[in-house]
Amino acid sequence: MELSTAKSLGFWGSVASVAGSFLCFIPVLNLLGFDLMLVGAVLLLIAFYDLSRVYGDRGMFLYALEAIVLAVLSWFFFLVLILALAFSRLGAMVGAQKAVKTLVETSDIALIFLIVVALASALLWYEVLRTLSARSGVEPFRWSAVLYVIGAVALIAGLLLPSKTMLADIGILALFASWFAYLLSYTLLAFSFSSLKPPVTQAPLESTKPA
């Protein structure tokens, strides 16, 4: 029962994340997109809780919890970064130099936190999906994990490339590649959840506890 519930929750959580990834870039529907991504994260977290019980691996759930919390934090720092940059340009237009300096410093701090949190989240998520792939025998979980890490690396590269040089176009391409990698990752994740099978029953291990 837990496995079938986890399959359904994981599948629909992945689908919600894919739909949210599309909608968050549409101005009229971006709030709906973020809500769908949040719903997807909650469904995935519940799914991994059930799977940790099915496969007897509590660490799988704990890593998933940490990865999802850090992913939500990365969105928060990304929003702070965008707002700080937008208001700094607005301040420069009206001549508020002191405010511009503060906002630029805020954006730099937000960028540092974003990079650290996004990378940590990606590595934890990779460990979660790698473990689930090994436990379940469903190889696409591992591919989804690799794509997720690629998306995080591309995101960091796109944010770090200067916006006022010839590298700006490469930065934009890196950000698009990041979005596309995340999209493929969640699509593969949905497929992987639909392919989950009950764990193979194994003979109990001999106790190592001394007599």
PDB file of C-alpha atoms in Angstrom:
ATOM      1  CA  MET A   1       0.000   0.000   0.000  1.00  0.00           C
ATOM      2  CA  GLU A   2       2.809   2.413   0.870  1.00  0.00           C
ATOM      3  CA  LEU A   3       4.556   1.689  -2.430  1.00  0.00           C
ATOM      4  CA  SER A   4       1.452   2.354  -4.545  1.00  0.00           C
ATOM      5  CA  THR A   5       0.824   5.576  -2.606  1.00  0.00           C
ATOM      6  CA  ALA A   6       4.454   6.638  -3.035  1.00  0.00           C
ATOM      7  CA  LYS A   7       4.274   5.906  -6.772  1.00  0.00           C
ATOM      8  CA  SER A   8       1.178   8.076  -7.179  1.00  0.00           C
ATOM      9  CA  LEU A   9       2.447  10.918  -5.005  1.00  0.00           C
ATOM     10  CA  GLY A  10       5.888  10.865  -6.624  1.00  0.00           C
ATOM     11  CA  PHE A  11       4.439  10.799 -10.124  1.00  0.00           C
ATOM     12  CA  TRP A  12       2.001  13.653  -9.567  1.00  0.00           C
ATOM     13  CA  GLY A  13       4.574  15.605  -7.595  1.00  0.00           C
ATOM     14  CA  SER A  14       6.931  15.381 -10.561  1.00  0.00           C
ATOM     15  CA  VAL A  15       4.171  16.358 -12.993  1.00  0.00           C
ATOM     16  CA  ALA A  16       3.275  19.366 -10.824  1.00  0.00           C
ATOM     17  CA  SER A  17       6.955  20.394 -10.831  1.00  0.00           C
ATOM     18  CA  VAL A  18       7.117  20.142 -14.633  1.00  0.00           C
ATOM     19  CA  ALA A  19       3.932  22.194 -15.052  1.00  0.00           C
ATOM     20  CA  GLY A  20       5.170  24.759 -12.527  1.00  0.00           C
ATOM     21  CA  SER A  21       8.480  25.062 -14.378  1.00  0.00           C
ATOM     22  CA  PHE A  22       6.575  26.108 -17.495  1.00  0.00           C
ATOM     23  CA  LEU A  23       4.072  28.429 -15.845  1.00  0.00           C
ATOM     24  CA  CYS A  24       6.539  30.313 -13.632  1.00  0.00           C
ATOM     25  CA  PHE A  25       7.952  32.037 -16.739  1.00  0.00           C
ATOM     26  CA  ILE A  26       4.536  33.232 -17.951  1.00  0.00           C
ATOM     27  CA  PRO A  27       3.907  36.691 -16.403  1.00  0.00           C
ATOM     28  CA  VAL A  28       0.183  36.172 -15.813  1.00  0.00           C
ATOM     29  CA  LEU A  29       0.566  32.644 -14.464  1.00  0.00           C
ATOM     30  CA  ASN A  30       3.937  32.785 -12.666  1.00  0.00           C
ATOM     31  CA  LEU A  31       2.386  32.733  -9.178  1.00  0.00           C
ATOM     32  CA  LEU A  32       0.396  29.637 -10.132  1.00  0.00           C
ATOM     33  CA  GLY A  33       3.628  28.121 -11.411  1.00  0.00           C
ATOM     34  CA  PHE A  34       5.415  28.706  -8.107  1.00  0.00           C
ATOM     35  CA  ASP A  35       2.425  27.276  -6.213  1.00  0.00           C
ATOM     36  CA  LEU A  36       2.492  24.148  -8.371  1.00  0.00           C
ATOM     37  CA  MET A  37       6.217  23.711  -7.769  1.00  0.00           C
ATOM     38  CA  LEU A  38       5.643  24.019  -4.017  1.00  0.00           C
ATOM     39  CA  VAL A  39       2.817  21.473  -4.161  1.00  0.00           C
ATOM     40  CA  GLY A  40       5.078  19.174  -6.185  1.00  0.00           C
ATOM     41  CA  ALA A  41       7.833  19.475  -3.581  1.00  0.00           C
ATOM     42  CA  VAL A  42       5.425  18.536  -0.772  1.00  0.00           C
ATOM     43  CA  LEU A  43       4.067  15.539  -2.707  1.00  0.00           C
ATOM     44  CA  LEU A  44       7.599  14.339  -3.466  1.00  0.00           C
ATOM     45  CA  LEU A  45       8.583  14.678   0.171  1.00  0.00           C
ATOM     46  CA  ILE A  46       5.625  12.547   1.294  1.00  0.00           C
ATOM     47  CA  ALA A  47       6.480  10.016  -1.426  1.00  0.00           C
ATOM     48  CA  PHE A  48      10.052   9.704  -0.188  1.00  0.00           C
ATOM     49  CA  TYR A  49       8.818   9.291   3.371  1.00  0.00           C
ATOM     50  CA  ASP A  50       6.759   6.285   2.253  1.00  0.00           C
ATOM     51  CA  LEU A  51       9.624   4.930   0.153  1.00  0.00           C
ATOM     52  CA  SER A  52      12.033   5.201   3.069  1.00  0.00           C
ATOM     53  CA  ARG A  53       9.714   2.846   4.959  1.00  0.00           C
ATOM     54  CA  VAL A  54       9.262   0.506   1.999  1.00  0.00           C
ATOM     55  CA  TYR A  55      13.008   0.145   1.430  1.00  0.00           C
ATOM     56  CA  GLY A  56      14.018   0.454   5.081  1.00  0.00           C
ATOM     57  CA  ASP A  57      16.252   3.475   4.475  1.00  0.00           C
ATOM     58  CA  ARG A  58      15.408   6.435   6.709  1.00  0.00           C
ATOM     59  CA  GLY A  59      18.366   8.385   5.328  1.00  0.00           C
ATOM     60  CA  MET A  60      16.588   8.573   1.961  1.00  0.00           C
ATOM     61  CA  PHE A  61      13.778  10.633   3.493  1.00  0.00           C
ATOM     62  CA  LEU A  62      16.116  12.814   5.567  1.00  0.00           C
ATOM     63  CA  TYR A  63      18.262  13.654   2.526  1.00  0.00           C
ATOM     64  CA  ALA A  64      15.107  14.390   0.511  1.00  0.00           C
ATOM     65  CA  LEU A  65      13.849  16.687   3.270  1.00  0.00           C
ATOM     66  CA  GLU A  66      17.130  18.590   3.390  1.00  0.00           C
ATOM     67  CA  ALA A  67      17.345  18.811  -0.420  1.00  0.00           C
ATOM     68  CA  ILE A  68      13.798  20.159  -0.786  1.00  0.00           C
ATOM     69  CA  VAL A  69      14.174  22.684   2.059  1.00  0.00           C
ATOM     70  CA  LEU A  70      17.404  23.943   0.479  1.00  0.00           C
ATOM     71  CA  ALA A  71      15.729  24.104  -2.948  1.00  0.00           C
ATOM     72  CA  VAL A  72      12.972  26.304  -1.510  1.00  0.00           C
ATOM     73  CA  LEU A  73      15.645  28.500   0.097  1.00  0.00           C
ATOM     74  CA  SER A  74      17.422  28.788  -3.242  1.00  0.00           C
ATOM     75  CA  TRP A  75      14.222  30.178  -4.784  1.00  0.00           C
ATOM     76  CA  PHE A  76      14.036  32.684  -1.938  1.00  0.00           C
ATOM     77  CA  PHE A  77      17.617  33.868  -2.509  1.00  0.00           C
ATOM     78  CA  PHE A  78      16.985  33.987  -6.267  1.00  0.00           C
ATOM     79  CA  LEU A  79      13.987  36.260  -5.656  1.00  0.00           C
ATOM     80  CA  VAL A  80      16.062  38.488  -3.338  1.00  0.00           C
ATOM     81  CA  LEU A  81      18.783  38.662  -6.001  1.00  0.00           C
ATOM     82  CA  ILE A  82      16.366  39.670  -8.761  1.00  0.00           C
ATOM     83  CA  LEU A  83      14.623  42.285  -6.608  1.00  0.00           C
ATOM     84  CA  ALA A  84      17.910  43.761  -5.377  1.00  0.00           C
ATOM     85  CA  LEU A  85      19.239  44.093  -8.929  1.00  0.00           C
ATOM     86  CA  ALA A  86      15.982  45.596 -10.194  1.00  0.00           C
ATOM     87  CA  PHE A  87      15.793  48.192  -7.423  1.00  0.00           C
ATOM     88  CA  SER A  88      19.497  49.014  -7.747  1.00  0.00           C
ATOM     89  CA  ARG A  89      18.949  49.934 -11.398  1.00  0.00           C
ATOM     90  CA  LEU A  90      15.923  51.981 -10.413  1.00  0.00           C
ATOM     91  CA  GLY A  91      18.012  53.729  -7.730  1.00  0.00           C
ATOM     92  CA  ALA A  92      20.737  54.483 -10.257  1.00  0.00           C
ATOM     93  CA  MET A  93      18.161  56.132 -12.518  1.00  0.00           C
ATOM     94  CA  VAL A  94      16.990  58.482  -9.760  1.00  0.00           C
ATOM     95  CA  GLY A  95      20.472  59.125  -8.389  1.00  0.00           C
ATOM     96  CA  ALA A  96      20.100  57.343  -5.035  1.00  0.00           C
ATOM     97  CA  GLN A  97      23.726  56.250  -4.891  1.00  0.00           C
ATOM     98  CA  LYS A  98      23.727  55.187  -1.222  1.00  0.00           C
ATOM     99  CA  ALA A  99      20.702  52.980  -1.749  1.00  0.00           C
ATOM    100  CA  VAL A 100      22.280  51.540  -4.901  1.00  0.00           C
ATOM    101  CA  LYS A 101      25.417  50.578  -2.984  1.00  0.00           C
ATOM    102  CA  THR A 102      23.358  48.813  -0.310  1.00  0.00           C
ATOM    103  CA  LEU A 103      21.275  46.972  -2.913  1.00  0.00           C
ATOM    104  CA  VAL A 104      24.356  45.859  -4.852  1.00  0.00           C
ATOM    105  CA  GLU A 105      25.892  44.490  -1.658  1.00  0.00           C
ATOM    106  CA  THR A 106      22.593  42.717  -0.912  1.00  0.00           C
ATOM    107  CA  SER A 107      22.567  41.151  -4.383  1.00  0.00           C
ATOM    108  CA  ASP A 108      26.158  39.948  -3.964  1.00  0.00           C
ATOM    109  CA  ILE A 109      25.308  38.287  -0.636  1.00  0.00           C
ATOM    110  CA  ALA A 110      22.135  36.744  -2.095  1.00  0.00           C
ATOM    111  CA  LEU A 111      24.152  35.387  -5.039  1.00  0.00           C
ATOM    112  CA  ILE A 112      26.696  33.727  -2.733  1.00  0.00           C
ATOM    113  CA  PHE A 113      23.973  32.114  -0.629  1.00  0.00           C
ATOM    114  CA  LEU A 114      22.097  31.067  -3.775  1.00  0.00           C
ATOM    115  CA  ILE A 115      25.152  29.307  -5.210  1.00  0.00           C
ATOM    116  CA  VAL A 116      25.947  27.475  -1.968  1.00  0.00           C
ATOM    117  CA  VAL A 117      22.351  26.444  -1.298  1.00  0.00           C
ATOM    118  CA  ALA A 118      21.585  25.393  -4.891  1.00  0.00           C
ATOM    119  CA  LEU A 119      24.716  23.259  -5.111  1.00  0.00           C
ATOM    120  CA  ALA A 120      24.119  21.640  -1.716  1.00  0.00           C
ATOM    121  CA  SER A 121      20.506  20.891  -2.649  1.00  0.00           C
ATOM    122  CA  ALA A 122      21.555  19.350  -5.977  1.00  0.00           C
ATOM    123  CA  LEU A 123      24.156  17.087  -4.348  1.00  0.00           C
ATOM    124  CA  LEU A 124      21.688  15.913  -1.692  1.00  0.00           C
ATOM    125  CA  TRP A 125      19.020  15.288  -4.340  1.00  0.00           C
ATOM    126  CA  TYR A 126      21.543  13.325  -6.376  1.00  0.00           C
ATOM    127  CA  GLU A 127      22.262  11.136  -3.345  1.00  0.00           C
ATOM    128  CA  VAL A 128      18.533  10.577  -2.770  1.00  0.00           C
ATOM    129  CA  LEU A 129      17.836   9.501  -6.348  1.00  0.00           C
ATOM    130  CA  ARG A 130      21.041   7.474  -6.610  1.00  0.00           C
ATOM    131  CA  THR A 131      20.047   5.554  -3.498  1.00  0.00           C
ATOM    132  CA  LEU A 132      16.500   5.016  -4.749  1.00  0.00           C
ATOM    133  CA  SER A 133      17.842   3.813  -8.089  1.00  0.00           C
ATOM    134  CA  ALA A 134      20.061   1.278  -6.349  1.00  0.00           C
ATOM    135  CA  ARG A 135      17.266   0.132  -4.013  1.00  0.00           C
ATOM    136  CA  SER A 136      14.562  -0.141  -6.666  1.00  0.00           C
ATOM    137  CA  GLY A 137      16.596  -1.143  -9.705  1.00  0.00           C
ATOM    138  CA  VAL A 138      14.985   1.680 -11.732  1.00  0.00           C
ATOM    139  CA  GLU A 139      17.941   3.223 -13.561  1.00  0.00           C
ATOM    140  CA  PRO A 140      16.158   6.410 -14.816  1.00  0.00           C
ATOM    141  CA  PHE A 141      16.185   7.696 -11.230  1.00  0.00           C
ATOM    142  CA  ARG A 142      19.962   8.000 -11.574  1.00  0.00           C
ATOM    143  CA  TRP A 143      19.659   9.779 -14.923  1.00  0.00           C
ATOM    144  CA  SER A 144      17.203  12.212 -13.380  1.00  0.00           C
ATOM    145  CA  ALA A 145      19.718  12.885 -10.596  1.00  0.00           C
ATOM    146  CA  VAL A 146      22.517  13.586 -13.087  1.00  0.00           C
ATOM    147  CA  LEU A 147      20.320  16.003 -15.051  1.00  0.00           C
ATOM    148  CA  TYR A 148      19.375  17.804 -11.845  1.00  0.00           C
ATOM    149  CA  VAL A 149      23.037  18.364 -10.958  1.00  0.00           C
ATOM    150  CA  ILE A 150      23.732  19.540 -14.511  1.00  0.00           C
ATOM    151  CA  GLY A 151      20.869  22.015 -14.133  1.00  0.00           C
ATOM    152  CA  ALA A 152      22.335  23.362 -10.890  1.00  0.00           C
ATOM    153  CA  VAL A 153      25.804  23.760 -12.412  1.00  0.00           C
ATOM    154  CA  ALA A 154      24.377  25.508 -15.489  1.00  0.00           C
ATOM    155  CA  LEU A 155      22.347  27.823 -13.238  1.00  0.00           C
ATOM    156  CA  ILE A 156      25.436  28.806 -11.256  1.00  0.00           C
ATOM    157  CA  ALA A 157      27.437  29.351 -14.446  1.00  0.00           C
ATOM    158  CA  GLY A 158      24.701  31.527 -15.907  1.00  0.00           C
ATOM    159  CA  LEU A 159      24.527  33.669 -12.780  1.00  0.00           C
ATOM    160  CA  LEU A 160      28.284  34.113 -12.514  1.00  0.00           C
ATOM    161  CA  LEU A 161      28.950  35.112 -16.117  1.00  0.00           C
ATOM    162  CA  PRO A 162      29.185  38.927 -16.460  1.00  0.00           C
ATOM    163  CA  SER A 163      26.033  40.582 -17.813  1.00  0.00           C
ATOM    164  CA  LYS A 164      27.810  43.468 -19.564  1.00  0.00           C
ATOM    165  CA  THR A 165      30.388  41.612 -21.631  1.00  0.00           C
ATOM    166  CA  MET A 166      30.449  39.283 -24.602  1.00  0.00           C
ATOM    167  CA  LEU A 167      29.881  36.427 -22.149  1.00  0.00           C
ATOM    168  CA  ALA A 168      26.359  37.688 -21.420  1.00  0.00           C
ATOM    169  CA  ASP A 169      24.877  35.637 -24.289  1.00  0.00           C
ATOM    170  CA  ILE A 170      26.608  32.517 -22.986  1.00  0.00           C
ATOM    171  CA  GLY A 171      25.183  33.263 -19.540  1.00  0.00           C
ATOM    172  CA  ILE A 172      21.667  33.459 -20.964  1.00  0.00           C
ATOM    173  CA  LEU A 173      22.188  30.170 -22.794  1.00  0.00           C
ATOM    174  CA  ALA A 174      23.453  28.596 -19.562  1.00  0.00           C
ATOM    175  CA  LEU A 175      20.311  29.737 -17.712  1.00  0.00           C
ATOM    176  CA  PHE A 176      18.123  28.297 -20.468  1.00  0.00           C
ATOM    177  CA  ALA A 177      20.113  25.047 -20.374  1.00  0.00           C
ATOM    178  CA  SER A 178      19.593  24.956 -16.605  1.00  0.00           C
ATOM    179  CA  TRP A 179      15.822  25.291 -16.982  1.00  0.00           C
ATOM    180  CA  PHE A 180      15.758  22.626 -19.697  1.00  0.00           C
ATOM    181  CA  ALA A 181      17.880  20.223 -17.599  1.00  0.00           C
ATOM    182  CA  TYR A 182      15.570  20.675 -14.601  1.00  0.00           C
ATOM    183  CA  LEU A 183      12.577  20.078 -16.865  1.00  0.00           C
ATOM    184  CA  LEU A 184      14.039  16.843 -18.231  1.00  0.00           C
ATOM    185  CA  SER A 185      15.030  15.775 -14.735  1.00  0.00           C
ATOM    186  CA  TYR A 186      11.476  16.058 -13.392  1.00  0.00           C
ATOM    187  CA  THR A 187      10.060  14.421 -16.537  1.00  0.00           C
ATOM    188  CA  LEU A 188      12.370  11.443 -16.032  1.00  0.00           C
ATOM    189  CA  LEU A 189      11.457  11.436 -12.360  1.00  0.00           C
ATOM    190  CA  ALA A 190       7.762  11.070 -13.245  1.00  0.00           C
ATOM    191  CA  PHE A 191       8.603   8.186 -15.591  1.00  0.00           C
ATOM    192  CA  SER A 192      10.776   6.561 -12.910  1.00  0.00           C
ATOM    193  CA  PHE A 193       8.039   6.706 -10.286  1.00  0.00           C
ATOM    194  CA  SER A 194       5.593   5.093 -12.704  1.00  0.00           C
ATOM    195  CA  SER A 195       8.111   2.242 -13.155  1.00  0.00           C
ATOM    196  CA  LEU A 196       8.603   1.478  -9.450  1.00  0.00           C
ATOM    197  CA  LYS A 197       8.186  -2.147  -8.411  1.00  0.00           C
ATOM    198  CA  PRO A 198       7.987  -3.795  -4.985  1.00  0.00           C
ATOM    199  CA  PRO A 199      11.393  -4.478  -3.415  1.00  0.00           C
ATOM    200  CA  VAL A 200      12.805  -7.952  -3.854  1.00  0.00           C
ATOM    201  CA  THR A 201      12.425  -9.968  -0.677  1.00  0.00           C
ATOM    202  CA  GLN A 202      15.828 -10.867   0.697  1.00  0.00           C
ATOM    203  CA  ALA A 203      16.873 -13.337   3.324  1.00  0.00           C
ATOM    204  CA  PRO A 204      17.523 -11.633   6.658  1.00  0.00           C
ATOM    205  CA  LEU A 205      21.167 -10.882   7.341  1.00  0.00           C
ATOM    206  CA  GLU A 206      22.872 -12.886  10.052  1.00  0.00           C
ATOM    207  CA  SER A 207      23.076 -10.907  13.267  1.00  0.00           C
ATOM    208  CA  THR A 208      26.485  -9.614  14.174  1.00  0.00           C
ATOM    209  CA  LYS A 209      25.507  -9.035  17.794  1.00  0.00           C
ATOM    210  CA  PRO A 210      27.762 -11.052  20.103  1.00  0.00           C
ATOM    211  CA  ALA A 211      26.086 -13.831  22.068  1.00  0.00           C
TER     212      ALA A 211
END
